[in-house]
Amino acid sequence: MGDQKGNREGKPPFIFFGGKGGTGKTTCSAAYAARLAKEGRKTLLVSTDPAHSLSDIVGTALSDKILPIRENLWGIEIDAAKEAKRYIAEIQDKMLAIVSPAIVEEIKRQMEIAYLSPGSEEAATFDKFVELMDELGNPYEAIVFDTAPTGHTLRLLSLPEILGTWIESLIAKRRKSLELFKMAGRFEKDLMKRAMEDPVIESLTRRQKRFEKSRTYLTDPKSSAFFFVLNAERMPILETERAIELLEKFGIPIGGVVVNRVIPPEAGDFFAARLAAQEEYLQDIRRRFGAKKIVHLPLLRSDVQGMEQVDAVAALMGDIMGEIDEAE
Amino acid sequence: MWLEILKEKLSAVWEFFWWFLFGTFLEKRVAAIRKEAWDTNDNVMLLLFGDYLGLPNPISYYTLELLPYLAEEMLPWQRRIMNRQSVVAEKAAQYDFT
Ligand SMILES: Nc1ncnc2c1ncn2[C@@H]1O[C@H](COP(=O)(O)OP(=O)(O)OP(=O)(O)O)[C@@H](O)[C@H]1O
Ligand SMILES: [Mg+2]
């Protein structure tokens, strides 16, 4: 695979950055996207962070509509609550067209329950991800996802696996009940009609296909790679290891690990004790994640703000994808 | 032409015969199937909208989009479910242990 080094075709188009809160996910996503854009790939940078820190880092006020950041680089901040609201409004409109207003009124409360249910924002974010992935090629050739802190992202990426199975069994049960209606309906016209046309199975099947497709996107190393950002400390190392195990269980290819805020050796006496501890953690990281690409990103003098500094980070990160090819 | 007419006549006779059979032998069987159909349907509804009754549902966000098609069924279904003393009791009744 060495011949693919630095070759745009060799890099998967969907890149995810994940990790614990505050480790540097947004910074790394921006740096990586900036690098792709510089290589001439039309790149979309996607943030799911409700705190909207991506705007600060790239120095452009982003929104839930795609906006240009610089040549070959665009950005969007997904607003999960807004996406969920839009989805529900669409359903309500559709319902008003099909069902009597009295029934709609009675069912409204239940729609609110579903809207408030714990997974709804994740599902809305996930749908938006897939929507963006579907648009690959027009015109974006790469999409870099700055995901939310670990637990949330893991649940998000495991959706197609878990929900796919659930939907499958639902479709089977619905089919069975329709079969039965059909058998009984041989003698009753209205039951027969029920069994013939079923928008429920149609709708469930559409969902199932979408989950299948997103699974293909997420599990094919040619299309996706997931990077973990962590700091050289004990708990983040263990958490990253667990998270990697989980993603691998779901078949999601791990691109590598970015160790951020590495204290440089020239930091001086003041950091001597920290440096020694850090060396141990770095060794631990090599031991645990040695099979994967590991990139060290030094602790910087200040926060990262504006594209100039993002470019500087990109240069320090190196070509994390290219070097993976080298390692193989 | 006459063949067509004969076919039609025959099929009318057949239909009469069928309904005769239906009336005498099949009614019970059909009723059982119909009941099973409704039960299965109710179980599907439970899997789709169980969260309204407090059962956890991993895809409640996605089942929402089925509401336009199932809204009419929703309230009668909830009534049926509430009326059931328990699913187990109902199942037991079907087997008639007496
Ligand atoms: N190597 C570094 N040196 C110094 N500061 C850094 C470094 N990497 C990131 N930062 C700063 O740390 C802060 C957090 O980084 P960032 O926003 O990228 O983290 P995050 O993982 O996206 O956080 P969150 O989980 O809140 O989304 C930012 O102010 C950023 O500028
Ligand atoms: Mg962030």
Short mmCIF file of C-alpha atoms and ligand atoms in Angstrom, two decimals:
data_model
loop_
_atom_site.label_atom_id
_atom_site.label_comp_id
_atom_site.label_asym_id
_atom_site.label_seq_id
_atom_site.Cartn_x
_atom_site.Cartn_y
_atom_site.Cartn_z
CA MET A 1 0.00 0.00 0.00
CA GLY A 2 3.05 2.21 0.15
CA ASP A 3 2.39 3.52 -3.33
CA GLN A 4 -0.72 5.21 -1.99
CA LYS A 5 1.21 7.49 0.29
CA GLY A 6 0.01 11.05 -0.07
CA ASN A 7 -2.21 9.88 -2.89
CA ARG A 8 -5.69 11.33 -2.59
CA GLU A 9 -7.29 8.10 -3.75
CA GLY A 10 -5.56 6.22 -0.94
CA LYS A 11 -7.30 8.22 1.78
CA PRO A 12 -10.81 7.37 2.88
CA PRO A 13 -13.25 10.24 2.28
CA PHE A 14 -14.90 10.07 5.73
CA ILE A 15 -12.69 10.92 8.66
CA PHE A 16 -13.88 10.99 12.26
CA PHE A 17 -12.14 12.52 15.25
CA GLY A 18 -13.31 11.43 18.67
CA GLY A 19 -12.15 11.38 22.24
CA LYS A 20 -12.90 12.71 25.69
CA GLY A 21 -14.05 16.27 26.28
CA GLY A 22 -11.40 18.94 25.78
CA THR A 23 -8.68 16.65 24.43
CA GLY A 24 -8.40 18.51 21.12
CA LYS A 25 -10.89 16.86 18.77
CA THR A 26 -12.04 20.10 17.21
CA THR A 27 -8.49 21.35 16.78
CA CYS A 28 -7.35 18.11 15.15
CA SER A 29 -10.37 17.90 12.85
CA ALA A 30 -9.80 21.47 11.68
CA ALA A 31 -6.09 20.82 11.14
CA TYR A 32 -6.70 17.64 9.22
CA ALA A 33 -9.42 19.21 7.07
CA ALA A 34 -7.17 22.21 6.36
CA ARG A 35 -4.47 19.87 5.21
CA LEU A 36 -6.78 17.98 2.85
CA ALA A 37 -8.00 21.29 1.42
CA LYS A 38 -4.41 22.39 0.82
CA GLU A 39 -3.80 19.16 -1.07
CA GLY A 40 -6.59 20.26 -3.37
CA ARG A 41 -9.40 18.07 -2.03
CA LYS A 42 -12.74 19.80 -1.64
CA THR A 43 -13.27 19.20 2.06
CA LEU A 44 -16.24 19.66 4.36
CA LEU A 45 -15.62 20.08 8.08
CA VAL A 46 -18.58 18.97 10.22
CA SER A 47 -19.01 19.75 13.89
CA THR A 48 -21.59 18.25 16.24
CA ASP A 49 -20.39 20.24 19.20
CA PRO A 50 -23.27 22.19 20.76
CA ALA A 51 -20.72 24.65 22.18
CA HIS A 52 -19.81 25.64 18.60
CA SER A 53 -16.12 25.92 19.29
CA LEU A 54 -15.29 25.18 15.65
CA SER A 55 -16.19 28.76 14.68
CA ASP A 56 -13.62 30.09 17.16
CA ILE A 57 -10.93 27.74 15.99
CA VAL A 58 -11.31 28.32 12.24
CA GLY A 59 -12.08 32.01 12.72
CA THR A 60 -15.28 31.92 10.66
CA ALA A 61 -18.78 32.15 12.09
CA LEU A 62 -20.32 28.84 11.04
CA SER A 63 -23.96 27.77 11.23
CA ASP A 64 -26.19 24.82 10.42
CA LYS A 65 -25.86 25.72 6.72
CA ILE A 66 -22.65 24.88 4.87
CA LEU A 67 -20.40 27.95 4.61
CA PRO A 68 -17.01 28.44 2.94
CA ILE A 69 -13.97 28.79 5.20
CA ARG A 70 -11.23 29.10 2.61
CA GLU A 71 -10.30 27.62 -0.75
CA ASN A 72 -11.48 23.99 -0.93
CA LEU A 73 -12.69 24.10 2.65
CA TRP A 74 -16.25 24.41 3.96
CA GLY A 75 -17.74 24.06 7.40
CA ILE A 76 -21.06 23.29 9.09
CA GLU A 77 -22.16 23.06 12.71
CA ILE A 78 -24.96 20.54 13.07
CA ASP A 79 -27.70 21.68 15.38
CA ALA A 80 -29.13 18.39 16.64
CA ALA A 81 -32.11 19.93 18.44
CA LYS A 82 -33.08 21.87 15.33
CA GLU A 83 -32.73 18.80 13.09
CA ALA A 84 -34.94 16.77 15.43
CA LYS A 85 -37.53 19.54 15.47
CA ARG A 86 -37.58 19.69 11.69
CA TYR A 87 -38.02 15.94 11.45
CA ILE A 88 -40.96 16.02 13.83
CA ALA A 89 -42.57 18.98 12.10
CA GLU A 90 -42.42 17.06 8.82
CA ILE A 91 -44.16 14.09 10.40
CA GLN A 92 -46.83 16.33 11.87
CA ASP A 93 -47.52 17.89 8.47
CA LYS A 94 -47.78 14.51 6.88
CA MET A 95 -50.08 13.32 9.61
CA LEU A 96 -52.42 16.28 9.17
CA ALA A 97 -52.70 15.32 5.51
CA ILE A 98 -53.62 11.71 6.30
CA VAL A 99 -55.35 11.60 9.67
CA SER A 100 -58.23 13.57 11.13
CA PRO A 101 -57.25 16.62 13.21
CA ALA A 102 -58.92 15.17 16.30
CA ILE A 103 -56.64 12.15 16.27
CA VAL A 104 -53.60 14.29 15.57
CA GLU A 105 -54.49 16.34 18.61
CA GLU A 106 -54.72 13.24 20.80
CA ILE A 107 -51.41 11.91 19.58
CA LYS A 108 -49.45 15.14 19.89
CA ARG A 109 -48.47 14.40 23.44
CA GLN A 110 -46.96 11.11 22.39
CA MET A 111 -44.93 12.83 19.73
CA GLU A 112 -43.54 15.09 22.40
CA ILE A 113 -42.54 12.09 24.47
CA ALA A 114 -40.61 10.65 21.54
CA TYR A 115 -39.04 13.99 20.83
CA LEU A 116 -37.80 14.21 24.39
CA SER A 117 -36.62 10.60 24.50
CA PRO A 118 -32.90 10.21 25.21
CA GLY A 119 -31.75 9.00 21.82
CA SER A 120 -33.52 11.56 19.68
CA GLU A 121 -30.71 14.08 19.27
CA GLU A 122 -28.23 11.33 18.54
CA ALA A 123 -30.55 9.93 15.92
CA ALA A 124 -31.02 13.38 14.39
CA THR A 125 -27.25 13.90 14.28
CA PHE A 126 -26.77 10.49 12.78
CA ASP A 127 -29.34 11.18 10.06
CA LYS A 128 -27.56 14.41 9.22
CA PHE A 129 -24.22 12.55 9.01
CA VAL A 130 -25.69 10.07 6.55
CA GLU A 131 -27.33 12.86 4.58
CA LEU A 132 -23.96 14.57 4.22
CA MET A 133 -22.17 11.32 3.38
CA ASP A 134 -24.70 10.67 0.65
CA GLU A 135 -23.66 13.95 -0.94
CA LEU A 136 -20.05 12.85 -1.31
CA GLY A 137 -18.73 14.01 -4.65
CA ASN A 138 -20.97 16.99 -5.12
CA PRO A 139 -18.82 18.74 -4.58
CA TYR A 140 -17.08 17.54 -1.40
CA GLU A 141 -14.44 14.87 -1.89
CA ALA A 142 -13.74 14.46 1.81
CA ILE A 143 -15.75 15.01 4.98
CA VAL A 144 -14.08 15.43 8.36
CA PHE A 145 -16.36 14.88 11.36
CA ASP A 146 -15.55 16.53 14.66
CA THR A 147 -17.62 14.33 16.95
CA ALA A 148 -18.88 14.86 20.48
CA PRO A 149 -17.15 13.31 23.51
CA THR A 150 -16.60 9.57 23.42
CA GLY A 151 -19.68 7.95 24.93
CA HIS A 152 -22.06 9.94 22.79
CA THR A 153 -20.13 9.18 19.61
CA LEU A 154 -19.91 5.49 20.36
CA ARG A 155 -23.66 5.30 20.78
CA LEU A 156 -24.03 7.27 17.59
CA LEU A 157 -21.81 5.01 15.52
CA SER A 158 -23.33 1.84 16.93
CA LEU A 159 -26.83 2.94 15.88
CA PRO A 160 -26.86 1.20 12.49
CA GLU A 161 -25.71 -2.07 14.03
CA ILE A 162 -28.19 -2.15 16.88
CA LEU A 163 -31.14 -0.51 15.18
CA GLY A 164 -30.67 -2.50 12.00
CA THR A 165 -31.34 -5.75 13.84
CA TRP A 166 -34.28 -4.27 15.70
CA ILE A 167 -35.90 -3.02 12.51
CA GLU A 168 -35.32 -6.33 10.80
CA SER A 169 -37.28 -8.17 13.46
CA LEU A 170 -40.00 -5.53 13.33
CA ILE A 171 -40.42 -5.97 9.60
CA ALA A 172 -40.62 -9.74 10.03
CA LYS A 173 -43.33 -9.42 12.69
CA ARG A 174 -45.33 -6.91 10.70
CA ARG A 175 -45.12 -9.22 7.67
CA LYS A 176 -46.40 -12.09 9.73
CA SER A 177 -49.35 -10.12 11.01
CA LEU A 178 -50.18 -9.03 7.46
CA GLU A 179 -49.94 -12.62 6.27
CA LEU A 180 -52.44 -13.57 8.92
CA PHE A 181 -54.73 -10.71 7.96
CA LYS A 182 -54.47 -11.90 4.40
CA MET A 183 -55.44 -15.43 5.37
CA ALA A 184 -58.38 -14.18 7.39
CA GLY A 185 -59.10 -11.54 4.77
CA ARG A 186 -59.76 -14.05 2.03
CA PHE A 187 -63.26 -13.77 3.32
CA GLU A 188 -63.33 -10.12 4.37
CA LYS A 189 -62.66 -7.33 1.95
CA ASP A 190 -61.48 -4.65 4.38
CA LEU A 191 -58.98 -6.96 6.03
CA MET A 192 -57.68 -7.88 2.60
CA LYS A 193 -57.15 -4.26 1.76
CA ARG A 194 -55.13 -3.78 4.93
CA ALA A 195 -52.84 -6.58 3.96
CA MET A 196 -52.19 -5.50 0.39
CA GLU A 197 -50.76 -2.05 0.77
CA ASP A 198 -48.59 -1.41 3.77
CA PRO A 199 -46.83 1.92 4.08
CA VAL A 200 -45.43 0.74 7.42
CA ILE A 201 -43.31 -1.99 5.90
CA GLU A 202 -42.33 0.38 3.11
CA SER A 203 -41.21 3.00 5.58
CA LEU A 204 -39.38 0.52 7.83
CA THR A 205 -37.63 -0.99 4.84
CA ARG A 206 -36.47 2.45 3.72
CA ARG A 207 -34.99 2.97 7.18
CA GLN A 208 -33.37 -0.45 7.15
CA LYS A 209 -31.75 0.28 3.80
CA ARG A 210 -30.43 3.55 5.16
CA PHE A 211 -28.90 1.80 8.17
CA GLU A 212 -27.36 -0.79 5.91
CA LYS A 213 -25.88 1.88 3.70
CA SER A 214 -24.46 3.82 6.61
CA ARG A 215 -22.96 0.62 7.97
CA THR A 216 -21.24 0.10 4.65
CA TYR A 217 -19.90 3.66 4.79
CA LEU A 218 -18.69 3.26 8.35
CA THR A 219 -17.15 -0.19 8.17
CA ASP A 220 -15.31 -0.02 4.85
CA PRO A 221 -11.67 1.04 5.39
CA LYS A 222 -11.75 2.50 1.91
CA SER A 223 -14.44 4.96 2.97
CA SER A 224 -13.99 5.65 6.70
CA ALA A 225 -11.31 6.04 9.35
CA PHE A 226 -11.76 6.95 13.00
CA PHE A 227 -9.07 8.81 14.97
CA PHE A 228 -8.91 9.09 18.73
CA VAL A 229 -7.47 12.17 20.37
CA LEU A 230 -6.17 11.74 23.89
CA ASN A 231 -3.78 13.27 26.36
CA ALA A 232 -0.92 11.27 27.86
CA GLU A 233 -2.65 10.46 31.14
CA ARG A 234 -3.84 7.30 32.80
CA MET A 235 -7.63 7.50 32.58
CA PRO A 236 -7.79 8.78 28.99
CA ILE A 237 -5.53 5.92 27.89
CA LEU A 238 -7.80 3.30 29.45
CA GLU A 239 -10.92 4.97 28.11
CA THR A 240 -9.48 5.18 24.63
CA GLU A 241 -8.58 1.54 24.73
CA ARG A 242 -12.12 0.61 25.67
CA ALA A 243 -13.58 2.86 23.01
CA ILE A 244 -11.31 1.41 20.33
CA GLU A 245 -12.33 -2.09 21.33
CA LEU A 246 -15.97 -1.14 20.97
CA LEU A 247 -15.58 0.48 17.57
CA GLU A 248 -13.60 -2.48 16.34
CA LYS A 249 -16.38 -4.74 17.54
CA PHE A 250 -18.73 -2.76 15.32
CA GLY A 251 -16.23 -3.13 12.47
CA ILE A 252 -15.32 0.54 12.27
CA PRO A 253 -11.73 1.02 11.01
CA ILE A 254 -9.46 2.85 13.43
CA GLY A 255 -7.16 5.25 11.60
CA GLY A 256 -4.92 5.97 14.54
CA VAL A 257 -4.34 7.79 17.77
CA VAL A 258 -3.34 11.42 18.25
CA VAL A 259 -1.59 12.10 21.53
CA ASN A 260 -2.17 15.79 22.13
CA ARG A 261 -0.46 18.30 24.41
CA VAL A 262 2.77 16.34 24.60
CA ILE A 263 5.18 18.37 26.69
CA PRO A 264 8.31 18.95 24.58
CA PRO A 265 11.66 17.93 26.13
CA GLU A 266 12.94 21.50 25.93
CA ALA A 267 10.18 22.60 28.32
CA GLY A 268 12.71 23.11 31.10
CA ASP A 269 13.29 22.06 34.68
CA PHE A 270 9.88 23.12 35.83
CA PHE A 271 8.37 20.25 33.82
CA ALA A 272 11.00 17.63 34.71
CA ALA A 273 8.69 15.57 36.94
CA ARG A 274 5.80 15.82 34.47
CA LEU A 275 8.08 14.83 31.62
CA ALA A 276 9.12 11.68 33.44
CA ALA A 277 5.49 10.70 34.10
CA GLN A 278 4.59 11.53 30.53
CA GLU A 279 7.35 9.28 29.21
CA GLU A 280 5.78 6.39 31.05
CA TYR A 281 2.35 7.13 29.66
CA LEU A 282 3.74 7.48 26.14
CA GLN A 283 5.33 4.06 26.52
CA ASP A 284 2.03 2.70 27.76
CA ILE A 285 0.31 4.19 24.72
CA ARG A 286 2.87 2.58 22.42
CA ARG A 287 2.35 -0.74 24.14
CA ARG A 288 -1.44 -0.63 23.91
CA PHE A 289 -1.92 1.04 20.54
CA GLY A 290 1.36 0.12 18.88
CA ALA A 291 -0.39 -1.68 16.05
CA LYS A 292 -2.05 1.60 15.09
CA LYS A 293 -0.65 4.85 13.84
CA ILE A 294 0.36 7.12 16.71
CA VAL A 295 0.92 10.84 16.21
CA HIS A 296 2.29 13.18 18.88
CA LEU A 297 1.10 16.76 18.94
CA PRO A 298 3.11 19.05 21.21
CA LEU A 299 1.64 21.33 23.83
CA LEU A 300 1.44 24.77 22.24
CA ARG A 301 2.13 28.12 23.82
CA SER A 302 -1.45 29.22 23.41
CA ASP A 303 -4.92 28.13 22.34
CA VAL A 304 -5.45 27.50 18.66
CA GLN A 305 -7.32 30.34 17.00
CA GLY A 306 -7.63 31.21 13.34
CA MET A 307 -6.60 29.30 10.24
CA GLU A 308 -2.97 30.34 10.45
CA GLN A 309 -2.59 28.49 13.73
CA VAL A 310 -4.67 25.62 12.43
CA ASP A 311 -2.18 25.29 9.57
CA ALA A 312 0.66 25.26 12.08
CA VAL A 313 -1.04 22.40 13.96
CA ALA A 314 -1.59 20.58 10.67
CA ALA A 315 2.12 20.77 9.93
CA LEU A 316 2.91 19.38 13.41
CA MET A 317 0.42 16.55 13.02
CA GLY A 318 2.08 15.34 9.86
CA ASP A 319 0.23 13.31 7.32
CA ILE A 320 -1.48 10.91 9.67
CA MET A 321 -3.18 9.02 6.88
CA GLY A 322 -0.13 8.86 4.65
CA GLU A 323 2.05 7.54 7.42
CA ILE A 324 -0.46 4.82 8.13
CA ASP A 325 0.12 3.51 4.67
CA GLU A 326 3.84 3.53 5.37
CA ALA A 327 3.33 1.55 8.54
CA GLU A 328 1.44 -1.20 6.76
CA MET B 1 -67.74 -17.55 -26.25
CA TRP B 2 -69.93 -20.23 -24.68
CA LEU B 3 -66.88 -21.48 -22.97
CA GLU B 4 -66.47 -18.15 -21.21
CA ILE B 5 -70.08 -18.20 -20.11
CA LEU B 6 -69.75 -21.72 -18.83
CA LYS B 7 -66.66 -20.73 -16.91
CA GLU B 8 -68.50 -17.84 -15.33
CA LYS B 9 -71.39 -20.06 -14.34
CA LEU B 10 -69.08 -22.62 -12.89
CA SER B 11 -67.23 -20.05 -10.92
CA ALA B 12 -70.51 -18.74 -9.55
CA VAL B 13 -71.40 -22.25 -8.46
CA TRP B 14 -67.96 -22.65 -6.99
CA GLU B 15 -68.32 -19.43 -5.09
CA PHE B 16 -71.63 -20.50 -3.66
CA PHE B 17 -70.13 -23.81 -2.67
CA TRP B 18 -67.18 -21.98 -1.11
CA TRP B 19 -69.38 -19.77 1.00
CA PHE B 20 -71.32 -22.80 2.04
CA LEU B 21 -68.11 -24.47 3.17
CA PHE B 22 -67.00 -21.26 4.81
CA GLY B 23 -70.19 -20.91 6.72
CA THR B 24 -70.17 -24.41 8.07
CA PHE B 25 -66.58 -25.49 8.56
CA LEU B 26 -64.24 -22.59 8.25
CA GLU B 27 -65.81 -19.87 10.29
CA LYS B 28 -64.19 -20.98 13.50
CA ARG B 29 -60.81 -21.41 11.90
CA VAL B 30 -60.99 -17.98 10.30
CA ALA B 31 -61.99 -16.42 13.58
CA ALA B 32 -58.92 -17.95 15.19
CA ILE B 33 -56.69 -16.64 12.43
CA ARG B 34 -58.26 -13.23 12.67
CA LYS B 35 -57.62 -13.17 16.38
CA GLU B 36 -54.02 -14.23 15.88
CA ALA B 37 -53.63 -11.52 13.24
CA TRP B 38 -54.85 -8.84 15.62
CA ASP B 39 -52.66 -10.16 18.44
CA THR B 40 -49.59 -10.15 16.26
CA ASN B 41 -50.52 -6.68 15.08
CA ASP B 42 -50.85 -5.50 18.67
CA ASN B 43 -47.45 -6.93 19.47
CA VAL B 44 -45.94 -5.06 16.55
CA MET B 45 -47.56 -1.89 17.86
CA LEU B 46 -46.04 -2.63 21.24
CA LEU B 47 -42.58 -2.95 19.70
CA LEU B 48 -43.08 0.26 17.75
CA PHE B 49 -44.67 2.44 20.42
CA GLY B 50 -43.95 0.67 23.68
CA ASP B 51 -42.23 3.76 25.03
CA TYR B 52 -45.62 5.42 25.45
CA LEU B 53 -46.37 2.70 27.96
CA GLY B 54 -43.00 3.04 29.62
CA LEU B 55 -41.18 0.25 27.79
CA PRO B 56 -37.76 1.29 26.52
CA ASN B 57 -37.60 1.52 22.75
CA PRO B 58 -34.25 2.06 21.05
CA ILE B 59 -35.81 3.43 17.91
CA SER B 60 -38.66 5.57 19.20
CA TYR B 61 -37.29 8.49 17.18
CA TYR B 62 -37.57 6.50 13.98
CA THR B 63 -40.90 4.85 14.69
CA LEU B 64 -42.38 8.36 14.92
CA GLU B 65 -42.42 8.53 11.15
CA LEU B 66 -44.86 5.61 11.13
CA LEU B 67 -47.40 7.55 13.14
CA PRO B 68 -49.16 9.07 10.11
CA TYR B 69 -50.03 5.53 8.99
CA LEU B 70 -50.77 4.08 12.39
CA ALA B 71 -52.36 7.03 14.16
CA GLU B 72 -55.87 5.69 13.58
CA GLU B 73 -54.89 2.43 15.20
CA MET B 74 -53.06 4.04 18.04
CA LEU B 75 -55.88 4.86 20.42
CA PRO B 76 -57.88 1.63 19.97
CA TRP B 77 -54.64 -0.27 20.45
CA GLN B 78 -53.86 1.55 23.67
CA ARG B 79 -57.35 0.82 24.91
CA ARG B 80 -56.93 -2.87 24.11
CA ILE B 81 -53.58 -2.99 25.83
CA MET B 82 -54.88 -1.24 28.91
CA ASN B 83 -57.87 -3.57 29.05
CA ARG B 84 -55.72 -6.62 28.99
CA GLN B 85 -55.33 -7.71 32.57
CA SER B 86 -51.96 -8.92 31.48
CA VAL B 87 -50.55 -10.40 28.34
CA VAL B 88 -49.90 -13.64 30.18
CA ALA B 89 -53.47 -13.98 31.36
CA GLU B 90 -54.65 -13.50 27.81
CA LYS B 91 -52.25 -16.09 26.47
CA ALA B 92 -53.29 -18.54 29.16
CA ALA B 93 -56.95 -18.02 28.26
CA GLN B 94 -56.22 -19.05 24.70
CA TYR B 95 -55.02 -22.45 25.82
CA ASP B 96 -58.08 -23.06 27.92
CA PHE B 97 -56.63 -24.99 30.82
CA THR B 98 -59.94 -26.14 32.25
N1 LIG C 1 -1.67 21.07 21.55
C1 LIG C 1 -2.32 22.06 22.13
N2 LIG C 1 -1.66 23.01 22.83
C2 LIG C 1 -2.31 23.99 23.43
N3 LIG C 1 -3.64 24.16 23.39
C3 LIG C 1 -4.34 23.26 22.72
C4 LIG C 1 -3.75 22.15 22.07
N4 LIG C 1 -4.72 21.44 21.48
C5 LIG C 1 -5.88 22.05 21.77
N5 LIG C 1 -5.67 23.16 22.51
C6 LIG C 1 -6.68 24.07 23.04
O1 LIG C 1 -7.45 23.35 23.99
C7 LIG C 1 -8.81 23.72 23.92
C8 LIG C 1 -9.66 22.50 23.66
O2 LIG C 1 -9.36 22.00 22.37
P1 LIG C 1 -10.52 21.50 21.40
O3 LIG C 1 -11.64 22.47 21.39
O4 LIG C 1 -9.90 21.14 20.12
O5 LIG C 1 -10.93 20.20 22.20
P2 LIG C 1 -12.22 19.29 22.00
O6 LIG C 1 -11.78 17.90 22.25
O7 LIG C 1 -12.84 19.59 20.70
O8 LIG C 1 -13.14 19.81 23.17
P3 LIG C 1 -14.71 19.50 23.38
O9 LIG C 1 -14.77 18.11 23.92
O10 LIG C 1 -15.11 20.52 24.38
O11 LIG C 1 -15.35 19.65 22.06
C9 LIG C 1 -8.92 24.77 22.83
O12 LIG C 1 -8.90 26.03 23.42
C10 LIG C 1 -7.66 24.55 22.00
O13 LIG C 1 -7.23 25.75 21.40
MG MG C 2 -14.83 20.19 20.23
#
